[in-house]
Short mmCIF file of C-alpha atoms in Angstrom, two decimals:
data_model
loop_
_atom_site.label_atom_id
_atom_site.label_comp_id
_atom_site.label_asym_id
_atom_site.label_seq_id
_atom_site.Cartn_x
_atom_site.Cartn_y
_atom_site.Cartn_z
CA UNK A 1 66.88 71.64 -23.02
CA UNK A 2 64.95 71.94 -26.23
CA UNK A 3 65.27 68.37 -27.60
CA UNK A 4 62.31 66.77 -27.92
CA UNK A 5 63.08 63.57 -25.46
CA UNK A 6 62.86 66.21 -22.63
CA UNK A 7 59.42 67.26 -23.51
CA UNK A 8 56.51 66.18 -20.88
CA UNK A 9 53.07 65.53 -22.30
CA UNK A 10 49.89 65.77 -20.38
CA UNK A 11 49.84 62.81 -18.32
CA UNK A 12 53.06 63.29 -17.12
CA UNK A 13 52.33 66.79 -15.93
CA UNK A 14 48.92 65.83 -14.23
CA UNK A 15 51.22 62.87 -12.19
CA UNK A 16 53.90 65.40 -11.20
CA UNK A 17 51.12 67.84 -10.10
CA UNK A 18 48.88 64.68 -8.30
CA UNK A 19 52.09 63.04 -7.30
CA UNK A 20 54.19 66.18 -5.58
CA UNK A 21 50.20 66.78 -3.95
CA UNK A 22 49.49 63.25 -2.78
CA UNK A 23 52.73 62.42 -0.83
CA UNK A 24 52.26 61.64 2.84
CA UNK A 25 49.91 64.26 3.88
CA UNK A 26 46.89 62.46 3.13
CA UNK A 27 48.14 59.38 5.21
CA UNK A 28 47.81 61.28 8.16
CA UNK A 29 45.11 63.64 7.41
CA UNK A 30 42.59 62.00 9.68
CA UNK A 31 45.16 62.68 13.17
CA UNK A 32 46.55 65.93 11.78
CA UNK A 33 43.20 67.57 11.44
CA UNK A 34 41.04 66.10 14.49
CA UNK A 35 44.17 67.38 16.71
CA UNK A 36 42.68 71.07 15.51
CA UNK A 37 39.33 70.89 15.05
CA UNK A 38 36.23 68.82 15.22
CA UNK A 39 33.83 68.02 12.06
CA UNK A 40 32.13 71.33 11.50
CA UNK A 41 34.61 72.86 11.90
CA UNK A 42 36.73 70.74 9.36
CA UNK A 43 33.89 70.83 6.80
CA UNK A 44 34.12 74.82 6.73
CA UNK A 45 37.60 74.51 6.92
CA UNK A 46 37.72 72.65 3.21
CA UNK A 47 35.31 74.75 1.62
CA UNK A 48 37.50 77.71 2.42
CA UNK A 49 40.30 75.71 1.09
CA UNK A 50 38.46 74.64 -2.19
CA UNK A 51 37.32 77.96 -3.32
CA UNK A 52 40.77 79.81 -2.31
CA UNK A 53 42.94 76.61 -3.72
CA UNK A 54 41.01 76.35 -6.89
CA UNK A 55 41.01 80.04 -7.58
CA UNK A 56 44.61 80.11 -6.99
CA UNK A 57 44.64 76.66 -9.70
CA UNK A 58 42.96 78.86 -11.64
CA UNK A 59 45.64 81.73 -11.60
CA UNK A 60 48.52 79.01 -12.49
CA UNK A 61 46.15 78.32 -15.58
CA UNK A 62 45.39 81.88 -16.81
CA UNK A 63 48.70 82.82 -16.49
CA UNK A 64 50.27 79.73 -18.33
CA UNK A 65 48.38 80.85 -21.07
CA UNK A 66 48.31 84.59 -21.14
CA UNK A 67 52.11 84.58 -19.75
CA UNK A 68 54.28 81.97 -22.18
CA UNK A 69 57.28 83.47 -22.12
CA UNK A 70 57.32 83.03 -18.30
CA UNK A 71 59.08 79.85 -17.41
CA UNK A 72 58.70 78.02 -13.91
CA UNK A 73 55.47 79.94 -12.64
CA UNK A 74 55.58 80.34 -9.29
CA UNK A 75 59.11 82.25 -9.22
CA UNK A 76 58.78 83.83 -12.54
CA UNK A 77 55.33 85.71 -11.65
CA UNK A 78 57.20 87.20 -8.54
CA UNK A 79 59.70 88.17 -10.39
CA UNK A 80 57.83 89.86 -13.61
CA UNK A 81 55.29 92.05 -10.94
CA UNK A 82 57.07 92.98 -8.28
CA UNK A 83 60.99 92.95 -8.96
CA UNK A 84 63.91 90.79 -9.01
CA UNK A 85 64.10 90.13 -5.06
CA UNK A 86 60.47 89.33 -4.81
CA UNK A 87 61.59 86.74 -7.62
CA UNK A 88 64.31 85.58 -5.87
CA UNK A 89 62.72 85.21 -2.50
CA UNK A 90 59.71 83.05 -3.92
CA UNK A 91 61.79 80.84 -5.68
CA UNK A 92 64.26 80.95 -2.44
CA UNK A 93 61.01 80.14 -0.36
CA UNK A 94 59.71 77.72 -2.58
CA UNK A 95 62.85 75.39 -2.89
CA UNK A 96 63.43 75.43 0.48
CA UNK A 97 59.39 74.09 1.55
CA UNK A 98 59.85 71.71 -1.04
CA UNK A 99 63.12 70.35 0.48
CA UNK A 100 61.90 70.75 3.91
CA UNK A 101 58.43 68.73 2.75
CA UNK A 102 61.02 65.43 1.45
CA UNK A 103 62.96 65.64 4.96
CA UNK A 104 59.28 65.38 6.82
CA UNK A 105 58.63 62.45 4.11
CA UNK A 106 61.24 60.68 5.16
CA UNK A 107 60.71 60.69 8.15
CA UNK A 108 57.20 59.64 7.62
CA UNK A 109 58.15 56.55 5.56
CA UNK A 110 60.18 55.50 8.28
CA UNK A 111 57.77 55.96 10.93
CA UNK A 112 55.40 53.88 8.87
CA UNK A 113 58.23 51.42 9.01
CA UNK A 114 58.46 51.47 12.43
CA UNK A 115 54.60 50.13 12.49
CA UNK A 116 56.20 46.88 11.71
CA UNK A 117 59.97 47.24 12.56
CA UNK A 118 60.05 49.42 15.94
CA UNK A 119 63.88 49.82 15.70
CA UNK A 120 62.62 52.51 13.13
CA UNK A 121 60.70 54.47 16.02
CA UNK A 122 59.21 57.33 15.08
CA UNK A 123 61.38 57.69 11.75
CA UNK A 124 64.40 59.80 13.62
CA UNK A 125 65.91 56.92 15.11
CA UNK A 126 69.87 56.85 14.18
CA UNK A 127 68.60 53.51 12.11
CA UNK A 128 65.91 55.61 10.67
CA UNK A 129 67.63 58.25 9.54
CA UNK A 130 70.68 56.35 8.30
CA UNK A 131 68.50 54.39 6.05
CA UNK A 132 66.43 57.69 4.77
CA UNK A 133 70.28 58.78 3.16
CA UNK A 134 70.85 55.52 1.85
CA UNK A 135 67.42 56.31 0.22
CA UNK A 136 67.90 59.93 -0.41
CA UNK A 137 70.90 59.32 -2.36
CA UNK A 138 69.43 56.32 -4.55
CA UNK A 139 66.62 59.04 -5.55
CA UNK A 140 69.44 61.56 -6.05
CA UNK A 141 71.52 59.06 -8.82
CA UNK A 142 68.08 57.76 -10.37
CA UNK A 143 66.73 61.63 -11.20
CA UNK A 144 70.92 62.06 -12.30
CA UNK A 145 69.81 59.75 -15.35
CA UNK A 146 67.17 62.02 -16.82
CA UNK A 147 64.50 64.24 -16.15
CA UNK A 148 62.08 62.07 -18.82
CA UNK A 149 62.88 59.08 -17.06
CA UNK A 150 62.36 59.90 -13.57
CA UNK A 151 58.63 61.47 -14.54
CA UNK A 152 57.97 58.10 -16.27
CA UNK A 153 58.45 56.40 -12.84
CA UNK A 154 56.25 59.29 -11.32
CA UNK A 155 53.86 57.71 -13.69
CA UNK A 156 53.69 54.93 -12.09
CA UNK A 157 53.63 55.29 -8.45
CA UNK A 158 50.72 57.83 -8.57
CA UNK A 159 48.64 55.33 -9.79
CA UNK A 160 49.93 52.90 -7.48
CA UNK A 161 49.29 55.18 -4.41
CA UNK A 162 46.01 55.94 -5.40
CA UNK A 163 44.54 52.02 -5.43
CA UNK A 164 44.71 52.24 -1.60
CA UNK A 165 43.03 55.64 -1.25
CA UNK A 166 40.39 54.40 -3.17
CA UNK A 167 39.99 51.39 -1.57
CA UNK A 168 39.76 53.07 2.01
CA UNK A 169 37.33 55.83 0.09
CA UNK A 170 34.65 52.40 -0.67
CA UNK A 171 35.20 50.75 2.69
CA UNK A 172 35.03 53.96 5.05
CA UNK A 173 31.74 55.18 2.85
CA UNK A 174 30.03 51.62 3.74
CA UNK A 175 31.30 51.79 7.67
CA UNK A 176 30.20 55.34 7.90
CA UNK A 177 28.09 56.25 10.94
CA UNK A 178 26.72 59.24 11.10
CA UNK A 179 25.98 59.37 14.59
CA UNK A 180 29.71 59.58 15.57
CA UNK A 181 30.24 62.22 12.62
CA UNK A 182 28.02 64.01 14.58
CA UNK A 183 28.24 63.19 18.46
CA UNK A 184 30.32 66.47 19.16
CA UNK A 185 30.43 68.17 15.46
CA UNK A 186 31.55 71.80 16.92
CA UNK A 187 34.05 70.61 19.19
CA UNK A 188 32.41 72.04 22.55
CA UNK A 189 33.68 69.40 24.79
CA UNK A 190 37.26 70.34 23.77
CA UNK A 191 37.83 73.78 25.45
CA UNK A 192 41.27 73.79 24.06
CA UNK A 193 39.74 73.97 20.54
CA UNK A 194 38.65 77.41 21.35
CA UNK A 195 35.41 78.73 19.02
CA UNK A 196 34.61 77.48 15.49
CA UNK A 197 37.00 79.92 13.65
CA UNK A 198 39.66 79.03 15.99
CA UNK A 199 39.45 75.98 14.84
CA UNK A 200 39.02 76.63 11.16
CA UNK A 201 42.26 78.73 11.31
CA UNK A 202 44.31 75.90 13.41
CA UNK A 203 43.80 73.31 10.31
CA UNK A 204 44.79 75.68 7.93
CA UNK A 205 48.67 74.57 7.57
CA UNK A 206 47.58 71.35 7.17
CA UNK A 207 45.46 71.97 4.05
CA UNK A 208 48.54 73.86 2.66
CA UNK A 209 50.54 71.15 3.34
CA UNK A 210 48.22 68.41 1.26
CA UNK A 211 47.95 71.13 -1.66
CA UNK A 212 51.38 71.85 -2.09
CA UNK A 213 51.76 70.87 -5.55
CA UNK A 214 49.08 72.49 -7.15
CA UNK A 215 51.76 74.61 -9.08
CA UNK A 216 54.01 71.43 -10.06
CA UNK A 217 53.08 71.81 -13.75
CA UNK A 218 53.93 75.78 -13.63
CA UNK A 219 57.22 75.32 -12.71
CA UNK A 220 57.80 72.65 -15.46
CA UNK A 221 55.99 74.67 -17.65
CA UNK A 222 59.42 75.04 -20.11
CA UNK A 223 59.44 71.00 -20.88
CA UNK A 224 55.65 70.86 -21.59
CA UNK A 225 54.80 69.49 -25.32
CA UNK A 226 51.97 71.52 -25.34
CA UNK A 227 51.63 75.21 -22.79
CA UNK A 228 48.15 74.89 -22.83
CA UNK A 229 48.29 71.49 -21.18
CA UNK A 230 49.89 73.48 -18.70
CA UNK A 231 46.69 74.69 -16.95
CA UNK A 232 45.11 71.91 -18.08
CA UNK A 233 46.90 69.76 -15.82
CA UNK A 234 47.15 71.98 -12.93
CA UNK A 235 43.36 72.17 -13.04
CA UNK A 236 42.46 68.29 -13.20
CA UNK A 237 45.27 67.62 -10.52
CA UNK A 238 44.00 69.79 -7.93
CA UNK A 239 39.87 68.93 -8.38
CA UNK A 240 40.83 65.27 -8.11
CA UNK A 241 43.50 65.41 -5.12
CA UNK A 242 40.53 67.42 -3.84
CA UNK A 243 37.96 65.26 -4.20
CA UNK A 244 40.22 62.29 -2.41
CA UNK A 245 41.43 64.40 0.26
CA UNK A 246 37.81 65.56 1.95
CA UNK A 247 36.55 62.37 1.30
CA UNK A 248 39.51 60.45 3.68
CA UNK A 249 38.93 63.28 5.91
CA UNK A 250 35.45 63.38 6.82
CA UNK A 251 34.58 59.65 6.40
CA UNK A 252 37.50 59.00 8.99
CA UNK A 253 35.19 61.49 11.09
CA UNK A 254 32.49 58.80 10.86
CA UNK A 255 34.41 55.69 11.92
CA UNK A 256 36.31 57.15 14.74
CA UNK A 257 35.23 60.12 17.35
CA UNK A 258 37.53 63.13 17.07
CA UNK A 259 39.03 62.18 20.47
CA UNK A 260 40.23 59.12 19.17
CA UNK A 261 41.85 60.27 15.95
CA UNK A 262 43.58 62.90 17.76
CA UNK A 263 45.82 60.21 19.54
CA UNK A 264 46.47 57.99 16.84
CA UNK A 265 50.06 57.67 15.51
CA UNK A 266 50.74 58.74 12.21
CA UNK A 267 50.24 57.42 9.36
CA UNK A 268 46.49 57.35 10.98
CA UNK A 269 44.87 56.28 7.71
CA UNK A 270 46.46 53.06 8.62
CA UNK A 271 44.91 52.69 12.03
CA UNK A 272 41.29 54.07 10.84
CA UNK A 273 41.23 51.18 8.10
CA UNK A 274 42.58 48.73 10.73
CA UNK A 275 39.47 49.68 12.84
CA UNK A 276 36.96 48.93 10.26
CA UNK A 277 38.48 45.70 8.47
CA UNK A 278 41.35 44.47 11.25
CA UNK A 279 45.51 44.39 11.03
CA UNK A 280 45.22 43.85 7.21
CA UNK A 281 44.34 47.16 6.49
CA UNK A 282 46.95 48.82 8.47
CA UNK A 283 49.07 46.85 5.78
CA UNK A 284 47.56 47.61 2.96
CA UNK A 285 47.92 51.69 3.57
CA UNK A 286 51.04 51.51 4.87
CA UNK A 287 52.38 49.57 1.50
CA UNK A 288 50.36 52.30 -0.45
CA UNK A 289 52.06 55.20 1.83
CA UNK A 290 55.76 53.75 1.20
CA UNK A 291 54.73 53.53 -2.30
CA UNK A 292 53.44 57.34 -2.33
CA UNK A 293 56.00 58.49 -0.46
CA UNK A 294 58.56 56.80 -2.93
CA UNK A 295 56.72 59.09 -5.55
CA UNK A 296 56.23 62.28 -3.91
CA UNK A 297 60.23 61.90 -3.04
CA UNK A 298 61.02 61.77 -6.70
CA UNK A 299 58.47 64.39 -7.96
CA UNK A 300 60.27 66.58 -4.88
CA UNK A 301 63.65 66.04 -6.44
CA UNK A 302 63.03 66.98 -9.25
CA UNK A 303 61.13 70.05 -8.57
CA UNK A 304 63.70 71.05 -6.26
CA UNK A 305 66.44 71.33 -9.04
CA UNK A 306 64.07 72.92 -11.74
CA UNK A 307 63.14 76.11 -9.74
CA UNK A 308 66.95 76.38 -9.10
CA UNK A 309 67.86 75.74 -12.89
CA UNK A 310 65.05 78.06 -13.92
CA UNK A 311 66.33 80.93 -11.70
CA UNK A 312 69.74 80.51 -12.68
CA UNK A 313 69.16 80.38 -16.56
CA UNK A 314 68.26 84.35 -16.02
CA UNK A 315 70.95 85.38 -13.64
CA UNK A 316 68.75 85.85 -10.75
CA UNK A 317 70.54 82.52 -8.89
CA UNK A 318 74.07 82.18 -9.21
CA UNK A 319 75.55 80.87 -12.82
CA UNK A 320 76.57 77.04 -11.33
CA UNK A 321 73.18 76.37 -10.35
CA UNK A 322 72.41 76.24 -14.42
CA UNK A 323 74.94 73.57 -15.18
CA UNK A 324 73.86 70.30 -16.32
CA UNK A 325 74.99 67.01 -16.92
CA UNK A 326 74.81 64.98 -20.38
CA UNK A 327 71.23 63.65 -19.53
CA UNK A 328 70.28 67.17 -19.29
CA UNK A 329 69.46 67.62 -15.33
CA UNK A 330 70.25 70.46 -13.56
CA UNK A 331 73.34 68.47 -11.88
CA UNK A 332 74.47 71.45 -9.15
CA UNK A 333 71.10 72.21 -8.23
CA UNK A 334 69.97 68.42 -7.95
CA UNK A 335 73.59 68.69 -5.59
CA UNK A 336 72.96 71.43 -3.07
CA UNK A 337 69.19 70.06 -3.15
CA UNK A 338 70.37 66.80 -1.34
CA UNK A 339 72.92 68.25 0.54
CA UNK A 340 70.62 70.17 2.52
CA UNK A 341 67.96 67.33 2.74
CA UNK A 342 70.76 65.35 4.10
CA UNK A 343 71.70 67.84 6.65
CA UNK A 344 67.97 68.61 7.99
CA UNK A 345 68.03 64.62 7.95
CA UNK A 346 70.78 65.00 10.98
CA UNK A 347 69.39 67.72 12.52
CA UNK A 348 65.96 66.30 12.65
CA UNK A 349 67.96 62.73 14.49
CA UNK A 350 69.65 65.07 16.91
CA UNK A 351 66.68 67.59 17.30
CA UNK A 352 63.76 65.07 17.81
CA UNK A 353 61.98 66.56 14.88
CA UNK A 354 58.82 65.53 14.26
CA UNK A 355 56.88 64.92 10.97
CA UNK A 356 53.94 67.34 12.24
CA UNK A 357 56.58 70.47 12.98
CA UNK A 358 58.44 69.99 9.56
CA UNK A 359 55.33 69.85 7.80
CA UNK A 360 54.33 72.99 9.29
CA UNK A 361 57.29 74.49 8.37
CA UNK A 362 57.54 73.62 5.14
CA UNK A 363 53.80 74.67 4.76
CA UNK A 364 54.91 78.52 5.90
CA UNK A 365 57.85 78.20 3.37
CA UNK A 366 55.82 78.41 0.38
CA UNK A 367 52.84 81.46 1.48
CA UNK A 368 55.13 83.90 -0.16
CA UNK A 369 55.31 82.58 -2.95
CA UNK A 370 51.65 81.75 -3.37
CA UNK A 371 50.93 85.27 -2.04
CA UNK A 372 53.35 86.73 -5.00
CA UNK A 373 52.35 84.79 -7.84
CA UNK A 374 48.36 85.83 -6.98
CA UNK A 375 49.11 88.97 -6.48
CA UNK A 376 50.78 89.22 -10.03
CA UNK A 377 47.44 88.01 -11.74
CA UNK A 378 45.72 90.79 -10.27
CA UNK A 379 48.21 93.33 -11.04
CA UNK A 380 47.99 91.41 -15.00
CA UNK A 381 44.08 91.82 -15.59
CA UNK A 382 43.58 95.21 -13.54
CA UNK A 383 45.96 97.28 -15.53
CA UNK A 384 44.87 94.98 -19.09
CA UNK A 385 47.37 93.95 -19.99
CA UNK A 386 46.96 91.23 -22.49
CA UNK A 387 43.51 91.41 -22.36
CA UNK A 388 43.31 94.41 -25.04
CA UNK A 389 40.65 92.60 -26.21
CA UNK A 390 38.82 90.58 -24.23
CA UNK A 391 37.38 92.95 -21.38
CA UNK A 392 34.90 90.35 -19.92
CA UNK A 393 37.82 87.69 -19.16
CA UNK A 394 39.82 90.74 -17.99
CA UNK A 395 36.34 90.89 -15.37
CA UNK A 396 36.46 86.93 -14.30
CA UNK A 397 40.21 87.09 -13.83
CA UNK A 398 40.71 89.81 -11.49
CA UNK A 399 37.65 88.43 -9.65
CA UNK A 400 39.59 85.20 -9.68
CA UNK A 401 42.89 86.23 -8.58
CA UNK A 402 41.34 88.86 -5.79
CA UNK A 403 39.84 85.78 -3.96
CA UNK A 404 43.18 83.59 -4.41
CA UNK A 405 44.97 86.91 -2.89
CA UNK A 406 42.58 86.99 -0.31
CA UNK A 407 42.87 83.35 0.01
CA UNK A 408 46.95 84.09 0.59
CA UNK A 409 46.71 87.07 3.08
CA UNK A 410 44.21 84.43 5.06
CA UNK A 411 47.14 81.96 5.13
CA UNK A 412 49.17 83.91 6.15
CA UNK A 413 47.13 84.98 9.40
CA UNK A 414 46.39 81.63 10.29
CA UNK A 415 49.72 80.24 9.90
CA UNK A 416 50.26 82.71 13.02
CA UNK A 417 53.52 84.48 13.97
CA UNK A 418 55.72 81.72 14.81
CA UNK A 419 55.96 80.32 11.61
CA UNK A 420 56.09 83.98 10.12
CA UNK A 421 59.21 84.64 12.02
CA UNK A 422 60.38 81.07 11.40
CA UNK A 423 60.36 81.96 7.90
CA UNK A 424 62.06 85.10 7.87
CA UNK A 425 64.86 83.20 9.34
CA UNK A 426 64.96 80.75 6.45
CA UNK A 427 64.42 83.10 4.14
CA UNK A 428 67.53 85.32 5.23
CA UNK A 429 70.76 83.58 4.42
CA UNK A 430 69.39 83.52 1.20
CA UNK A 431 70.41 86.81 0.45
CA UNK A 432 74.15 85.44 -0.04
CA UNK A 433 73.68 83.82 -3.41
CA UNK A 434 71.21 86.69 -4.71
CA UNK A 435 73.96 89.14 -3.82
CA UNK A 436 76.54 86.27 -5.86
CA UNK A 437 74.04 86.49 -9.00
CA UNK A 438 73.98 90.31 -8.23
CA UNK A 439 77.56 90.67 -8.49
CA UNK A 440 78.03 88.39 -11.52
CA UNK A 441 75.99 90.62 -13.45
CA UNK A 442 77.65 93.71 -11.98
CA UNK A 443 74.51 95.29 -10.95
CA UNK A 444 73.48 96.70 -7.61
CA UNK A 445 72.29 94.45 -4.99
CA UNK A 446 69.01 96.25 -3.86
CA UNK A 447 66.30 98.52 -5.41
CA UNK A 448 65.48 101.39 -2.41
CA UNK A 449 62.07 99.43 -2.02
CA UNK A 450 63.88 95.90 -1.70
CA UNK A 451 65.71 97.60 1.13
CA UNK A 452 63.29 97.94 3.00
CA UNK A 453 61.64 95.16 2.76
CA UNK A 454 65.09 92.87 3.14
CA UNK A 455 65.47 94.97 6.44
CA UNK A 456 61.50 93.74 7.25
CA UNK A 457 63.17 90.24 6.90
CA UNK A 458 66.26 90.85 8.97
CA UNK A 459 64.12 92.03 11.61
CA UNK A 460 61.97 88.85 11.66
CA UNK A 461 65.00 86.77 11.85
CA UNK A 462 66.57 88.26 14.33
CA UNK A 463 63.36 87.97 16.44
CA UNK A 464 62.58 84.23 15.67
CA UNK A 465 66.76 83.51 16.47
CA UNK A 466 66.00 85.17 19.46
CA UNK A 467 63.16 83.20 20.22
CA UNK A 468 64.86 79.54 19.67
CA UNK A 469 67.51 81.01 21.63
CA UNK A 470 65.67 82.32 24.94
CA UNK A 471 63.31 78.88 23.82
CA UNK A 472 60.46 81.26 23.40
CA UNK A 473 59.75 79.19 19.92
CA UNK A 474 60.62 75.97 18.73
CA UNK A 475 60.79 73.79 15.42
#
């Protein structure tokens, strides 16, 4: 783990941060967002998300720096404030939206397919899904052959999915109209939109979705050259995924009326450029989203294995999650990783899954852990510690990581209950392997305080089983 052939430089965490960020979402950003809200609504909808994303970019950074000992962020700020559970359940959380996010990708890339090839469908065809674990696995044997390696190739394909963004970013700013931006800009001749905030809150889980990501340097924060290009990288990731990601949006608003972006099929990007410049454009994003998606799948893997590794190299996941092979990749993790991707991948053919619902999912998956690691860099600066010195960043910090705590509590709110309760029930079974790493180190399972808030979780589980059962909810 220490040799020096493992050790990621700068550009290589700013394209595993822009990469794991710009995956499919964007591609179908202009349906997934007009089917919730209309352009006012959007626009306040992305300033909320700017100021509470980039604070919480922000808290990555400052506690890179001020935290070095602290290995793989998102889990290890959990687990330093608020206990080893809490640790455990963000990195549990964590691993499995980031899993759940490559299932909804592939079935995404085959949809996109399907454009062209309809045997493909809607990407959970038995054809579809066959070829997504014929792909799966190739991703699976390529990351086997080295963690350096596979971020080289991340290299590449972000800046080969970004040509097309750009492209549609010059052509949509010269078609732009503003009189369709603005024919129906609050959404009043949609009653099922409900008021402004309705809206703002209904678009929420899709802005989560596109931002997952923003903490991909964190958790690779042990193979980084240089910590401080830690934060570095976290910070110039997110404002330029940013930038891209309102611009699609709301020029998309100016080509087509919400009404019609709501129906397209996704990936809609590929329809909104066909409207403005005819069947060649449809091409032209759907090669850049197979390309992207080919990316985001390999930045996915190998996320997915580090924040079991990382866990496991301090005994708070089981000890065979920390063995790895002679190219030095976290082999078992990288294992159980797929094997769950591949089982989702046959649930989602015999389910009907959709790329919308996983997405959603996934997007509920990862709150926690958000809401943890923000809530640790206010617990940092307002007791002082390691600012014994430096009272007036102690000031900005606090300030910084109250409004990405805020930020969190808002998520969670307008993710709504469903996908609270969904999450408890994901987040449940996970209690076997912390009680495995529990017992290995032949220490008690729960804290009196973990009790009760593992009984919190068994309650939500039971209610959201309940509700598949009685088909009150549904994936």
């Amino acid at each position: 783990m220490s040799q020096p052939t493992q050790k990621l430089r700068l550009g290589a965490l700013i394209a595993l941060v822009v990469g794991s960020m710009i995956g499919g979402g964007i591609f179908s950003l202009p349906q997934n967002m007009a089917a919730r809200a209309d352009a006012g609504a959007i626009l306040i909808g992305w300033g909320i998300t700017a100021i509470g994303m980039l604070t919480l970019a922000f808290v990555f950074q400052t506690l890179a720096n001020r935290k070095p000992e602290l290995d793989s962020g998102v889990y290890a700020y959990a687990k330093a404030g608020f206990g080893d559970y809490m640790g455990f359940s963000s990195a549990w959380g964590y691993w499995i939206s980031a899993w759940l996010g490559n299932v909804g990708y592939f079935v995404l890339l085959f949809s996109t397919l399907g454009y062209f090839f309809p045997v493909f469908g809607q990407g959970n065809t038995p054809i579809a899904i066959g070829c997504a674990s014929v792909l799966l696995w190739a991703v699976h044997f390529l990351v086997m052959r080295g963690i350096k390696e596979a971020a080289l190739i991340n290299q590449l394909t972000t800046v080969a999915k970004i040509i097309p963004l750009i492209m549609f970013v010059i052509i949509a700013a010269v078609a732009f109209k503003a009189d369709v931006f603005t024919r129906d800009i609050w959404g009043r001749s949609n009653p099922n939109f409900g008021g402004v905030m309705d809206q703002v809150r209904n678009m929420m889980l899709v802005t989560v979705f596109v931002f997952i990501g923003i903490e991909g340097a964190s958790v690779y924060s042990a193979r980084a050259e240089k910590r401080t290009d830690v934060g570095r990288a976290t910070v110039i990731g997110f404002i330029g995924v940013l930038a891209l990601l309102v611009l699609v949006n709301v020029l998309s608003l100016g080509i087509m009326s919400q009404p019609e972006l709501a129906t397209l099929q996704n990936p809609s990007l590929a329809a909104v450029l066909e409207h403005i410049v005819g069947p060649w454009g449809a091409l032209l994003i759907s090669v850049g989203l197979a390309i992207s998606l080919l990316g985001a799948l390999l930045s996915w893997a190998l996320l997915c294995a580090e924040i079991l590794f990382a866990t496991a190299k301090d005994n708070t996941m089981p000890a065979f999650l920390k063995k790895e092979n002679a190219n030095h990749v976290p082999v078992n993790a990288l294992w159980l990783t797929n094997v769950m991707i591949q089982i989702f991948l046959l649930i989602t053919l015999f389910s009907a899954g959709t790329y919308t619902s996983l997405i959603y999912l996934a997007s509920s998956m990862i709150l926690v852990p958000y809401l943890w690691s923000a809530a640790y860099a206010v617990l940092l600066s307002g007791r002082g510690e390691t600012y014994e010195h430096a009272s007036a960043e102690r000031t900005k910090d606090l300030l910084i990581g109250g409004i990405a705590l805020c930020y969190a509590v808002w998520l969670l709110y307008a993710g709504g209950v469903k996908y609270l309760l969904l999450s408890a029930l994901l987040y449940a079974p996970g209690v076997i392997l912390f009680a495995k790493a529990k017992h290995e180190q032949g220490e008690p399972l729960f804290t009196t305080l973990e009790k009760g808030i593992f009984t919190c979780v068994i309650a939500g589980a039971g209610l959201a089983a309940y509700g598949l059962y009685s088909g009150v909810l549904s994936l």
